[in-house]
Every structure is written in structure tokens, then in C-alpha cells.
Short mmCIF file of N, CA, C and O in Angstrom, two decimals:
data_model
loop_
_atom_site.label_atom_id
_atom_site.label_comp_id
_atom_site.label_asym_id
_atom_site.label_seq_id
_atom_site.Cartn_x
_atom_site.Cartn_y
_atom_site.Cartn_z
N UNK A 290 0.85 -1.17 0.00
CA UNK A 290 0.00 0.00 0.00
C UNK A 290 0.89 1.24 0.00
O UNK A 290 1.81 1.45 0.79
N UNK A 291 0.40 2.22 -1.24
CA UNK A 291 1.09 3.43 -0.96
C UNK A 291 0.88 4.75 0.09
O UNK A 291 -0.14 5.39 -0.13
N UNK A 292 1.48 5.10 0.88
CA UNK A 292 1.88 5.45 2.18
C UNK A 292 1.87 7.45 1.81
O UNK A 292 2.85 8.02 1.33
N UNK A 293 0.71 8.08 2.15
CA UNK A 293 1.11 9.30 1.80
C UNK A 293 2.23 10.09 2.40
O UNK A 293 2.37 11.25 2.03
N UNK A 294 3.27 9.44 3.55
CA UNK A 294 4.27 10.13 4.10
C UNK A 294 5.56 9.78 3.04
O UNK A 294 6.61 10.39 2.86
N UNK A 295 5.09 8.63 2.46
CA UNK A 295 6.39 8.01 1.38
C UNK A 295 6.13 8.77 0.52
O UNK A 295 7.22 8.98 0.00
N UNK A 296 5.32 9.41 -0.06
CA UNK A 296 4.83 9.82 -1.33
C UNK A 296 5.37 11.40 -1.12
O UNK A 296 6.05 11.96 -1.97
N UNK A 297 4.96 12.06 0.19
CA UNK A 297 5.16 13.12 0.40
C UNK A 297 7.49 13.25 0.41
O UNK A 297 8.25 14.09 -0.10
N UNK A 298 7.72 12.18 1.11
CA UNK A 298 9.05 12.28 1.10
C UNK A 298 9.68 12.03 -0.37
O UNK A 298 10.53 12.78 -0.86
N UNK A 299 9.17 10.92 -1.02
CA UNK A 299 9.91 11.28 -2.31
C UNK A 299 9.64 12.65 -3.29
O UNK A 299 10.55 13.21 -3.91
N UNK A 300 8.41 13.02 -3.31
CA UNK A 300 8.72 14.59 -4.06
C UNK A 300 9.52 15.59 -3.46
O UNK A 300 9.90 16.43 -4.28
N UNK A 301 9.94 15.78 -2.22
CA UNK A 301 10.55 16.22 -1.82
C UNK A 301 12.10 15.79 -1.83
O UNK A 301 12.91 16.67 -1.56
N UNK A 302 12.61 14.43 -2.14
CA UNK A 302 13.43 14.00 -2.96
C UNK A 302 13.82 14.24 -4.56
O UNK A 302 14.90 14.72 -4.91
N UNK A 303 12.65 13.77 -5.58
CA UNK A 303 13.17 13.71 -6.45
C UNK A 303 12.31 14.59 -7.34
O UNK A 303 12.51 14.62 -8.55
N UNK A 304 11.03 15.55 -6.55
CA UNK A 304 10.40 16.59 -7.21
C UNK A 304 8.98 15.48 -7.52
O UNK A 304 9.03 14.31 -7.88
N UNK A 305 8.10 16.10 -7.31
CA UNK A 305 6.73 16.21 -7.91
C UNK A 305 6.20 14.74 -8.98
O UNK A 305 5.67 13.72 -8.54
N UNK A 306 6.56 15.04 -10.55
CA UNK A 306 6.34 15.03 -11.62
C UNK A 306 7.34 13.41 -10.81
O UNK A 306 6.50 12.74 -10.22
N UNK A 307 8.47 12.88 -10.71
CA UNK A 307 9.14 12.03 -11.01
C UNK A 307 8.15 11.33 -9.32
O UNK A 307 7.41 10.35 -9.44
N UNK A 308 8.27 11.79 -8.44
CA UNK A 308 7.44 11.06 -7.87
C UNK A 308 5.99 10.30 -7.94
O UNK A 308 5.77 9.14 -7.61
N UNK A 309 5.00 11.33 -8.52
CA UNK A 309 3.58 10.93 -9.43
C UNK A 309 4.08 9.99 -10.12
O UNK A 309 3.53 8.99 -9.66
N UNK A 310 5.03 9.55 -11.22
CA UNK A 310 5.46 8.78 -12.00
C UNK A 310 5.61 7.18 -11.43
O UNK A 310 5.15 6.17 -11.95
N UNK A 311 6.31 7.29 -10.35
CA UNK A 311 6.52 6.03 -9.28
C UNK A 311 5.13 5.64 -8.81
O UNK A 311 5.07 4.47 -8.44
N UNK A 312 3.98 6.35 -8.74
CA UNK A 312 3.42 6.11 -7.76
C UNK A 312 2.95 5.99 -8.78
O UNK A 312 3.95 6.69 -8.99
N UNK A 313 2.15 5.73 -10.23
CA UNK A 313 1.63 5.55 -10.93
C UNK A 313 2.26 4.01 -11.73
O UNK A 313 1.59 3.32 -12.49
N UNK A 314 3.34 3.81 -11.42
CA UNK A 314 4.00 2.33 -11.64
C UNK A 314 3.35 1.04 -10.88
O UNK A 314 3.22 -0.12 -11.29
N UNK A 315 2.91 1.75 -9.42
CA UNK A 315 1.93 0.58 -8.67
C UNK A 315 0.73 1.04 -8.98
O UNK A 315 0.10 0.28 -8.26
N UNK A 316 -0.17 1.76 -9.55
CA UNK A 316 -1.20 1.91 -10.19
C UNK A 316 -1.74 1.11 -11.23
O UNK A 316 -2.81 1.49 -11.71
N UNK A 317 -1.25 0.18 -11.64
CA UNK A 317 -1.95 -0.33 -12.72
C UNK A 317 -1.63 -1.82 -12.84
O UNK A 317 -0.45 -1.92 -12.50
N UNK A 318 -1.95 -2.62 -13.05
CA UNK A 318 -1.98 -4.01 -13.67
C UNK A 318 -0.21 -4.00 -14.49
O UNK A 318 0.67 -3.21 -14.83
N UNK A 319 -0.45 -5.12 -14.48
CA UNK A 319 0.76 -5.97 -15.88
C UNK A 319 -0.35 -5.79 -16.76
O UNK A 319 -0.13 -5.14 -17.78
N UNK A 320 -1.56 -6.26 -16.57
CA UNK A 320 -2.21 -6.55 -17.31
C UNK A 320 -2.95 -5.35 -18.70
O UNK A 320 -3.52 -5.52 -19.77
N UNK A 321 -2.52 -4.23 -17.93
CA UNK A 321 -2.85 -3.06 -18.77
C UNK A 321 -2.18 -2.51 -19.69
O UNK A 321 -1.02 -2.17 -19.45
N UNK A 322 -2.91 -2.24 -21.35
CA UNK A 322 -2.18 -1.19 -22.43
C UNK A 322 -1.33 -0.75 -22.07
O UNK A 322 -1.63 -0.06 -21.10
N UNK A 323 0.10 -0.73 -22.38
CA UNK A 323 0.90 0.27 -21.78
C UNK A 323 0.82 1.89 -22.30
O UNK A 323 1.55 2.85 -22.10
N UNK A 324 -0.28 1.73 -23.00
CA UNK A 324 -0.76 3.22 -23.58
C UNK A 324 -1.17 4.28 -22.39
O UNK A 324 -0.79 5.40 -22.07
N UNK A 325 -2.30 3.20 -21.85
CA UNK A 325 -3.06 3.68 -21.00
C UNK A 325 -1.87 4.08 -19.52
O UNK A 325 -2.08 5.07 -18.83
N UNK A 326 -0.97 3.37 -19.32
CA UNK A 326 -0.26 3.80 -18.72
C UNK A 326 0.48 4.68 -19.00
O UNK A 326 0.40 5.57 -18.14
N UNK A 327 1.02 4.86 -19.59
CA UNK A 327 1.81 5.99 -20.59
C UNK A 327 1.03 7.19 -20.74
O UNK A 327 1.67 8.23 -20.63
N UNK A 328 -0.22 7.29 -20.96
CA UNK A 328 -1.05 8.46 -21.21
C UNK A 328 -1.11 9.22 -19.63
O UNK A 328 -1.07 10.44 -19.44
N UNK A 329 -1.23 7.96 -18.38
CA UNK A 329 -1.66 8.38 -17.29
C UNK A 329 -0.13 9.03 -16.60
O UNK A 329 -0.37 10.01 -15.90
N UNK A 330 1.20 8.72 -16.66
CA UNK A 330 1.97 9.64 -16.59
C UNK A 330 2.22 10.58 -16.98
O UNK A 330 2.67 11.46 -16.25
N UNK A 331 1.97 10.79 -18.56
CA UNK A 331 2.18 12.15 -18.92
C UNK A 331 1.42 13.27 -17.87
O UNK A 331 1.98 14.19 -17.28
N UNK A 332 -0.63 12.74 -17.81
CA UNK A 332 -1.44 13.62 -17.48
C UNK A 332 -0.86 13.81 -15.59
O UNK A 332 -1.24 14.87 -15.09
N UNK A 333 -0.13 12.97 -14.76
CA UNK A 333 -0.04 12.93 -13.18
C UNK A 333 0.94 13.86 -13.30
O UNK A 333 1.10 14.50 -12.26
N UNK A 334 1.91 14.27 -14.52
CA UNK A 334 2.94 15.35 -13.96
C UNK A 334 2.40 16.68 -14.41
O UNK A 334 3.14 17.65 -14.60
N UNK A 335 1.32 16.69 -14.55
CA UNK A 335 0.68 18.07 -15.25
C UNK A 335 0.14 18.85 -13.69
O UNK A 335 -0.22 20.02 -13.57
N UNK A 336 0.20 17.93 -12.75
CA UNK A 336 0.01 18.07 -11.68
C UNK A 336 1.09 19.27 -10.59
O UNK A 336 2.09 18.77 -10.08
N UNK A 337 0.83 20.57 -10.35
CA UNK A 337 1.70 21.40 -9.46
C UNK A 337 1.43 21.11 -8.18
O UNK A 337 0.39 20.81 -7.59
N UNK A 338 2.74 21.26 -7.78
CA UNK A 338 3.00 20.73 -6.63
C UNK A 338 2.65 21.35 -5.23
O UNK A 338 2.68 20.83 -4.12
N UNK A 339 2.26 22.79 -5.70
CA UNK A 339 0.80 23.21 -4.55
C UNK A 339 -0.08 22.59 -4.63
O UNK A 339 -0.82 22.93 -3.71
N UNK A 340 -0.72 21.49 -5.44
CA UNK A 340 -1.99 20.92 -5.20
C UNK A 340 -1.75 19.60 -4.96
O UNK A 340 -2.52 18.85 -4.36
N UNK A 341 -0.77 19.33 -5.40
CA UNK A 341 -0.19 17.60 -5.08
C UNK A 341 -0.30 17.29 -4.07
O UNK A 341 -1.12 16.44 -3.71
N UNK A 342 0.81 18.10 -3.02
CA UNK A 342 1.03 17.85 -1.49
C UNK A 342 0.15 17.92 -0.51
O UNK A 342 0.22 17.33 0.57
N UNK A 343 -0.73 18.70 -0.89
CA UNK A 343 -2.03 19.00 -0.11
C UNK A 343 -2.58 18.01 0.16
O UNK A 343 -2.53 17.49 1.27
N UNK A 344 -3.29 17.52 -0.94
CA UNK A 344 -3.64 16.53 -2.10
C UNK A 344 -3.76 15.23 -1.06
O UNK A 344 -4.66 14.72 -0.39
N UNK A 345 -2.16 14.93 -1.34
CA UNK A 345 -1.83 13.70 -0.79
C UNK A 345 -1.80 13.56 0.68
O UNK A 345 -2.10 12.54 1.29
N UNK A 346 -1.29 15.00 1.34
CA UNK A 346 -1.42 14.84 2.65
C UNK A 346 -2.93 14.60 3.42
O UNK A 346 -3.03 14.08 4.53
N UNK A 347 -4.13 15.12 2.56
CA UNK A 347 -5.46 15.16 2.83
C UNK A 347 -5.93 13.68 3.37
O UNK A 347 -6.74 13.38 4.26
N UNK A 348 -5.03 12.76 2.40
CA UNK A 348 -5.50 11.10 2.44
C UNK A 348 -5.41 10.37 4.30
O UNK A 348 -6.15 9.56 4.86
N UNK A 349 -3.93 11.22 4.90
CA UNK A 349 -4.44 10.48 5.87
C UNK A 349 -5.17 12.00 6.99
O UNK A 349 -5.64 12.12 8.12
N UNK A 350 -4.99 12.53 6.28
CA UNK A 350 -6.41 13.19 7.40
C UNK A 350 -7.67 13.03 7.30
O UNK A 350 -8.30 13.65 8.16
N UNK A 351 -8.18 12.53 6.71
CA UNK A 351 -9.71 12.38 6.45
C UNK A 351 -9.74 11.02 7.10
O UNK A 351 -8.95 10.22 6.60
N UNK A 352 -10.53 10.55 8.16
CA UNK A 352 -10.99 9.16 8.49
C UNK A 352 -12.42 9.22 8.89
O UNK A 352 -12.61 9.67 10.03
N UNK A 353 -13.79 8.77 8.02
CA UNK A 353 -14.50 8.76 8.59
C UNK A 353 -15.18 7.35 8.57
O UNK A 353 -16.31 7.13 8.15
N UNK A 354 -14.40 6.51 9.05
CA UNK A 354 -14.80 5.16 9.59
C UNK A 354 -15.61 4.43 10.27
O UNK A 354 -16.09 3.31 10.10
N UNK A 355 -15.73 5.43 11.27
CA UNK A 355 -16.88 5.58 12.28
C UNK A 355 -17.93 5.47 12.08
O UNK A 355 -18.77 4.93 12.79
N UNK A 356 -18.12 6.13 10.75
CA UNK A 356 -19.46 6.52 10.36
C UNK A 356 -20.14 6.06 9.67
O UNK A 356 -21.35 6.30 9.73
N UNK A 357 -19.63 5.25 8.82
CA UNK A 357 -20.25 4.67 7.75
C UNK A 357 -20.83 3.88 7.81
O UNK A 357 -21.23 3.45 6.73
N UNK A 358 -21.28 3.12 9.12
CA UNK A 358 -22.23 2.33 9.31
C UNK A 358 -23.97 3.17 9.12
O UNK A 358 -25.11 2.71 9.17
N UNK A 359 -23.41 4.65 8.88
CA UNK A 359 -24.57 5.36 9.00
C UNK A 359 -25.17 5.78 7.51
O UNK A 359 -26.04 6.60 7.22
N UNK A 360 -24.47 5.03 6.78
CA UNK A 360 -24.86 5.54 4.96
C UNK A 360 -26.38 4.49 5.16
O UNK A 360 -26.67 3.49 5.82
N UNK A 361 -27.06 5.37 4.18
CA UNK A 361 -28.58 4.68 3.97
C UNK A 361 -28.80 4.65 2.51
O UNK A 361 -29.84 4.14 2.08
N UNK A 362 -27.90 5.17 1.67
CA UNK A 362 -28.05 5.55 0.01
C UNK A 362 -27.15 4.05 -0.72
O UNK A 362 -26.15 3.43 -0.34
N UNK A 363 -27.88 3.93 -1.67
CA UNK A 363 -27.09 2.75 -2.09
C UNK A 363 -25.51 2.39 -2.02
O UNK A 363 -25.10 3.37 -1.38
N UNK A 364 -24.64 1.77 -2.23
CA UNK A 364 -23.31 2.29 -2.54
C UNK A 364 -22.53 1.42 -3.25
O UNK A 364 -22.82 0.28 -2.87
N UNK A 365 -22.01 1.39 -3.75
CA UNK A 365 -21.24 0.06 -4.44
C UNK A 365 -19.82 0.68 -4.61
O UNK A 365 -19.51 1.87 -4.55
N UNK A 366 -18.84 -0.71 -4.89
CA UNK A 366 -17.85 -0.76 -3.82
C UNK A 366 -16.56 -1.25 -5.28
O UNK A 366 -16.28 -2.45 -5.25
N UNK A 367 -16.00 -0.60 -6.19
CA UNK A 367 -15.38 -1.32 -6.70
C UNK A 367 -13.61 -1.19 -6.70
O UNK A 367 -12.94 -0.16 -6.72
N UNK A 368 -13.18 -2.52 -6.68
CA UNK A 368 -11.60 -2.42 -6.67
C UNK A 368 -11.08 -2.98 -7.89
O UNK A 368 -11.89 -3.58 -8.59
N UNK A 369 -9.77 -2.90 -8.32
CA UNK A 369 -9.19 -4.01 -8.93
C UNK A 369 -8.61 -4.95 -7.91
O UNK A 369 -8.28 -4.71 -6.75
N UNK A 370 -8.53 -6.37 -8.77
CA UNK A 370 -7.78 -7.37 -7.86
C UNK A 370 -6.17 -7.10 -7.38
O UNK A 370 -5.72 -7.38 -6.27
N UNK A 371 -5.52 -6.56 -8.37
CA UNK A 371 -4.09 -6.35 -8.03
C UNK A 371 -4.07 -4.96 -7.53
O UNK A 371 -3.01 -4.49 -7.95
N UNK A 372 -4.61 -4.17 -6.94
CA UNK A 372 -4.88 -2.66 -6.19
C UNK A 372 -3.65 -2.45 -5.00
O UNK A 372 -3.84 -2.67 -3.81
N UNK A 373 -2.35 -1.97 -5.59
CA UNK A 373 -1.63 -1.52 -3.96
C UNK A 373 -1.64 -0.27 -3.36
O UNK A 373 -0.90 0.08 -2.44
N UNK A 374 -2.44 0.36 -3.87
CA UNK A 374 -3.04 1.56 -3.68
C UNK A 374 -3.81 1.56 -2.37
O UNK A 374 -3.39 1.89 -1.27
N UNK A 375 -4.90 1.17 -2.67
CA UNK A 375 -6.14 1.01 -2.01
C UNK A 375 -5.94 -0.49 -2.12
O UNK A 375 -6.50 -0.85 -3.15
N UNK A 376 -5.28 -1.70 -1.39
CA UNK A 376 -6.24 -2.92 -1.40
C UNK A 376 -7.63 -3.55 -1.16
O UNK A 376 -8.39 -2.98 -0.39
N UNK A 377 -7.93 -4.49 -1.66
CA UNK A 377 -8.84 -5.53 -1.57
C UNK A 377 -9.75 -5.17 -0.25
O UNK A 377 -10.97 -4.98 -0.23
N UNK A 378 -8.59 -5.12 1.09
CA UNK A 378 -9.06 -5.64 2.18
C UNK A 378 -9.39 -4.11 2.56
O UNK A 378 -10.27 -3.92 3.40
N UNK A 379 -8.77 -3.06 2.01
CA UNK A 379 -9.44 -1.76 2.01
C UNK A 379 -11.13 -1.66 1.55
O UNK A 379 -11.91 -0.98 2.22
N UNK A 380 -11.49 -2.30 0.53
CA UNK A 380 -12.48 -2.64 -0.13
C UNK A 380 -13.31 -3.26 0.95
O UNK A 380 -14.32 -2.62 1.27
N UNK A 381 -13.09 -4.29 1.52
CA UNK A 381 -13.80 -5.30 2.18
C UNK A 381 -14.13 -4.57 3.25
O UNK A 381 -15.26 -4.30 3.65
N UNK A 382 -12.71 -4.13 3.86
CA UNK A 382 -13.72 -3.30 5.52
C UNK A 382 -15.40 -2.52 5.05
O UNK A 382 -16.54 -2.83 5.41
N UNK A 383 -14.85 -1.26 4.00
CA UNK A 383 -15.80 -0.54 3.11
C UNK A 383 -17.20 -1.62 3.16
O UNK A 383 -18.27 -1.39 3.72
N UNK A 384 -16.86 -2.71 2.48
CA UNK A 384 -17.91 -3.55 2.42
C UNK A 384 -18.85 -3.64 3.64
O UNK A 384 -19.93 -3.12 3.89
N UNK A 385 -17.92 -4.64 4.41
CA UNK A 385 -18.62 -4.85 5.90
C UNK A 385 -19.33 -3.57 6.78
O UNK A 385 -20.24 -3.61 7.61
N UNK A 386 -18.40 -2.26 6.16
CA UNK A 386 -19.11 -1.22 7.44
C UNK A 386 -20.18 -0.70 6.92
O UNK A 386 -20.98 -0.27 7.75
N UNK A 387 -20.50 -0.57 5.70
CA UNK A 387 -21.51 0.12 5.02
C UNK A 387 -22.72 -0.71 4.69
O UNK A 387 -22.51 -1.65 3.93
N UNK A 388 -24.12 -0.50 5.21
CA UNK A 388 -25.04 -1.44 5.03
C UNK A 388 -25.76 -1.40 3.77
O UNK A 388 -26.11 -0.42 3.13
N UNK A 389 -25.98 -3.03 3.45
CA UNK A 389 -26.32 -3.01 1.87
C UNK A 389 -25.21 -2.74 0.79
O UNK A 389 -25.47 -2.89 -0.40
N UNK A 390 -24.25 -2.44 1.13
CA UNK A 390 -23.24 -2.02 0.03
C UNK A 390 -22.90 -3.21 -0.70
O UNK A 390 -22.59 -4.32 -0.28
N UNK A 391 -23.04 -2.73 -2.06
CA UNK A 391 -22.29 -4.19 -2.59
C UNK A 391 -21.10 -4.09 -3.48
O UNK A 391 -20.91 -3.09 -4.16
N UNK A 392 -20.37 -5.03 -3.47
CA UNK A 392 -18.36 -5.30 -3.56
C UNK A 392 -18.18 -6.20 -4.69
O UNK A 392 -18.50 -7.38 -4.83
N UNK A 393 -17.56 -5.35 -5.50
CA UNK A 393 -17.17 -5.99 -6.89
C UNK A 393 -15.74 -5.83 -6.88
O UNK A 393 -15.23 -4.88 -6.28
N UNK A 394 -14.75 -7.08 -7.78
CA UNK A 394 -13.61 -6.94 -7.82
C UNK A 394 -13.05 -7.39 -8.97
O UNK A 394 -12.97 -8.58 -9.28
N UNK A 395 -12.52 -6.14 -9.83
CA UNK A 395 -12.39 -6.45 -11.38
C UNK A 395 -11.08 -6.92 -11.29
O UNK A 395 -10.14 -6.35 -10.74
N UNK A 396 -11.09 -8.67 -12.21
CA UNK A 396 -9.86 -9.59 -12.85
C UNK A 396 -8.99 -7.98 -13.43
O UNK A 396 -9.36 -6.85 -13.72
N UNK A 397 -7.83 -8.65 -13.38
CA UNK A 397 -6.73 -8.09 -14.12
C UNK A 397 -6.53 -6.58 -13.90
O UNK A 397 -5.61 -5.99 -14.47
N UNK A 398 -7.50 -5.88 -12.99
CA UNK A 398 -7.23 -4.43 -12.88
C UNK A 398 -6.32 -4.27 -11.34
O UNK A 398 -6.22 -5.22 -10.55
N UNK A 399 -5.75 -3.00 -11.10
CA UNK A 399 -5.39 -2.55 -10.25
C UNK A 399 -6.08 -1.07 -9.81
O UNK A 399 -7.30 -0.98 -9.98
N UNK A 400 -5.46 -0.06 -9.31
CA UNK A 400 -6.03 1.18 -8.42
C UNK A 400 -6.88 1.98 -9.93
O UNK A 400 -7.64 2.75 -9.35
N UNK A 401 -7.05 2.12 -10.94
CA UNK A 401 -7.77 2.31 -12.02
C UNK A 401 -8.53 1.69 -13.04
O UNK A 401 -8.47 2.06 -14.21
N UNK A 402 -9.27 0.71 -12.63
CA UNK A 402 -10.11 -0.35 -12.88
C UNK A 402 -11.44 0.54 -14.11
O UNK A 402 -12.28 -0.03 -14.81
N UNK A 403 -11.19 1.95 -13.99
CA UNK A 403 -12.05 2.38 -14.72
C UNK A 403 -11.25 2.62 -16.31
O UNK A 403 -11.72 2.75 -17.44
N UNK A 404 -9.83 2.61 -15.77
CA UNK A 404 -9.27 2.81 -17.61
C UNK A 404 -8.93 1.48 -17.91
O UNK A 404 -8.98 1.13 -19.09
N UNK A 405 -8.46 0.39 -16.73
CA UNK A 405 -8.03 -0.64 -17.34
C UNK A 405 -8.58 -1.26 -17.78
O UNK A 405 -8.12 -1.72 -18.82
N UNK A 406 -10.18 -1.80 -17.26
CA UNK A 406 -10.80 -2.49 -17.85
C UNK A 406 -12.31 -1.62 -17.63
O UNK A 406 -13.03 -1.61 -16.64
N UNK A 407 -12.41 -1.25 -18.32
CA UNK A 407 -13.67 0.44 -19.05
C UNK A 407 -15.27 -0.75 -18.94
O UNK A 407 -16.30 -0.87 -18.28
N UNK A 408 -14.53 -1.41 -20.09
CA UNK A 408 -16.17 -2.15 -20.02
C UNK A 408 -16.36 -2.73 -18.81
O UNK A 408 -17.15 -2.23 -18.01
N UNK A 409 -15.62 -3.92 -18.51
CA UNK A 409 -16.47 -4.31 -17.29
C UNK A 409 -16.98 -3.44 -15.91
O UNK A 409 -17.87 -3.60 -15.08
N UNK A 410 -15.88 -2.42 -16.15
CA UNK A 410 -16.32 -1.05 -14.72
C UNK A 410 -17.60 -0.70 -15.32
O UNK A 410 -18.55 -0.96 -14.58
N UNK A 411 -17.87 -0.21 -16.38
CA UNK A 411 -18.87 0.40 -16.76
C UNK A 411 -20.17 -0.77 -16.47
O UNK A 411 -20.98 -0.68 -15.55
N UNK A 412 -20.14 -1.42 -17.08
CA UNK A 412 -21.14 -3.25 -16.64
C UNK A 412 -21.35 -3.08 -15.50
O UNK A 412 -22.39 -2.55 -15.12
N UNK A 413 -20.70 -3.35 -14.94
CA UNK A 413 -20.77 -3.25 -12.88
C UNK A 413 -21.79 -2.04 -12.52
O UNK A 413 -22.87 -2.17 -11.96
N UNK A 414 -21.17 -0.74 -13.01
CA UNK A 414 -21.53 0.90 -12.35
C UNK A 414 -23.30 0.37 -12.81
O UNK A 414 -24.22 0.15 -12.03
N UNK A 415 -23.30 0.28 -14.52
CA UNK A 415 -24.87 -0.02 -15.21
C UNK A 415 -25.71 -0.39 -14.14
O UNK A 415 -26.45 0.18 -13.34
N UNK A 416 -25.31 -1.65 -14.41
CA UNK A 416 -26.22 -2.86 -13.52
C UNK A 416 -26.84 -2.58 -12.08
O UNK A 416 -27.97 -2.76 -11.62
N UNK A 417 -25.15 -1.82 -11.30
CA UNK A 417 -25.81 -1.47 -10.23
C UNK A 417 -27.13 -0.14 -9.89
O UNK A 417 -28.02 -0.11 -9.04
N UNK A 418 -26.75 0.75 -10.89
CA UNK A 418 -27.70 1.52 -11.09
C UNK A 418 -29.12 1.50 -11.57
O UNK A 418 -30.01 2.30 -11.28
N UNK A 419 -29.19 0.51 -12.30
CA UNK A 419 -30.49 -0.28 -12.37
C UNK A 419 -31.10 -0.54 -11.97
O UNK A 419 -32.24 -0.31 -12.37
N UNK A 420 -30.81 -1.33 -10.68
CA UNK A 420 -31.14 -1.89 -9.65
C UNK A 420 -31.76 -0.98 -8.75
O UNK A 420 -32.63 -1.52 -8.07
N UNK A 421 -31.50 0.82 -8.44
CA UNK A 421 -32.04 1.74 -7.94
C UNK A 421 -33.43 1.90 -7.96
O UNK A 421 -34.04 1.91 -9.03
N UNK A 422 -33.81 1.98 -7.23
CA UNK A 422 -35.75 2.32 -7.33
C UNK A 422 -35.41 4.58 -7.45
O UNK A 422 -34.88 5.41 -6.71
N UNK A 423 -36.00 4.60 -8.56
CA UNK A 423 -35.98 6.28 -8.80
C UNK A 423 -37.58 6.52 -7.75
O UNK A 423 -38.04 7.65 -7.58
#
């Protein structure tokens, strides 16, 4: 799992743009276009580093764990299987604390399950939305 104090220390090592880059190397599958990877570094160093650090430092200030036993709105829950970002078992707590939520876990994707594999994210998002009473 990537660690926003690691993340924060290497831009401050090796700058911004080359750090996003690393951290976008555990972002994705083997299994993915290397286009799609390639496209997604160019766009992570477009990123200034007044909004980066913030950014990243925000991740471990925000915990509202507590709470989420208190969601009443549908929610659905999706990861990739290879995710070192956010793991699985990140997913699963999500699962367990939130009532009714339901947990999908897309083959061959990692922390961007929406570029790696588009259709089946999109299939999943559909379906579950369907399922909504308007």
C-alpha cells in the first residue's frame, strides 16, 4: 500500500512530476495497455505541486470510519484485484461497514479499474444503477 508520508518524502526528494510517475507504476496491472499507462503519466505530472502535497497529505487526514455504518443511500464498492493503492481488504472493511453495500472486484485491474478495464467497470456501475428504485 502506498503510504502518503512516502509519497510526500519522495517529491521532496526527487520533485513532484518524477514522484507521481513512481506512484503511478503501482497503479496499474501488468495486465494493462501500456498506452493507457503511458497516457496516465504524462497527465499525473501536469500536476503542481501546490496541489499535489495538499492533495496527498489530505488522504491520511480524512478518516471517517466511524461513520459509515450510518450511509442509507445505495453504494457500491469497486476495486481491482491487483490494487496496492487502495487494497482488496481496504475494499472489504468498506464492504462490511456500510449497510447493503455491494463489492465488486475487477480480474486483471489494479487502483484504475475504470481505464483498465472500461467495459467491465462500466457493466458493474450499469447494472448497479439499475437496480435503484428512482
Amino acid at each position: 500500500m502506498v503510504q502518503a508520508d512516502n509519497v510526500i518524502t519522495r517529491i521532496q526528494q526527487i520533485g513532484t512530476a518524477a514522484a507521481s510517475k513512481e506512484v503511478i507504476v503501482h497503479s496499474f496491472s501488468s495486465h494493462t495497455d501500456s498506452a493507457i499507462v503511458e497516457w496516465a503519466q504524462r497527465e499525473v505530472i501536469k500536476t503542481p505541486r501546490h496541489v499535489a502535497e495538499p492533495a496527498i497529505r489530505s488522504l491520511d487526514s480524512f478518516d471517517v470510519r466511524d461513520k459509515l455504518s450510518r450511509l442509507t443511500v445505495p453504494t457500491l464498492i469497486i476495486v481491482g484485484e491487483e490494487d496496492e493503492i487502495t487494497p482488496i481488504a481496504s475494499s472489504q472493511f468498506l464492504h462490511d461497514a456500510i449497510p447493503g453495500s455491494e463489492l465488486h472486484i475487477i480480474p486483471k485491474a489494479a487502483h484504475f479499474p475504470m481505464l483498465e478495464r472500461s467495459h467491465t467497470f462500466n457493466q458493474t456501475a450499469l447494472a448497479f444503477l439499475d437496480k435503484i428504485p428512482y
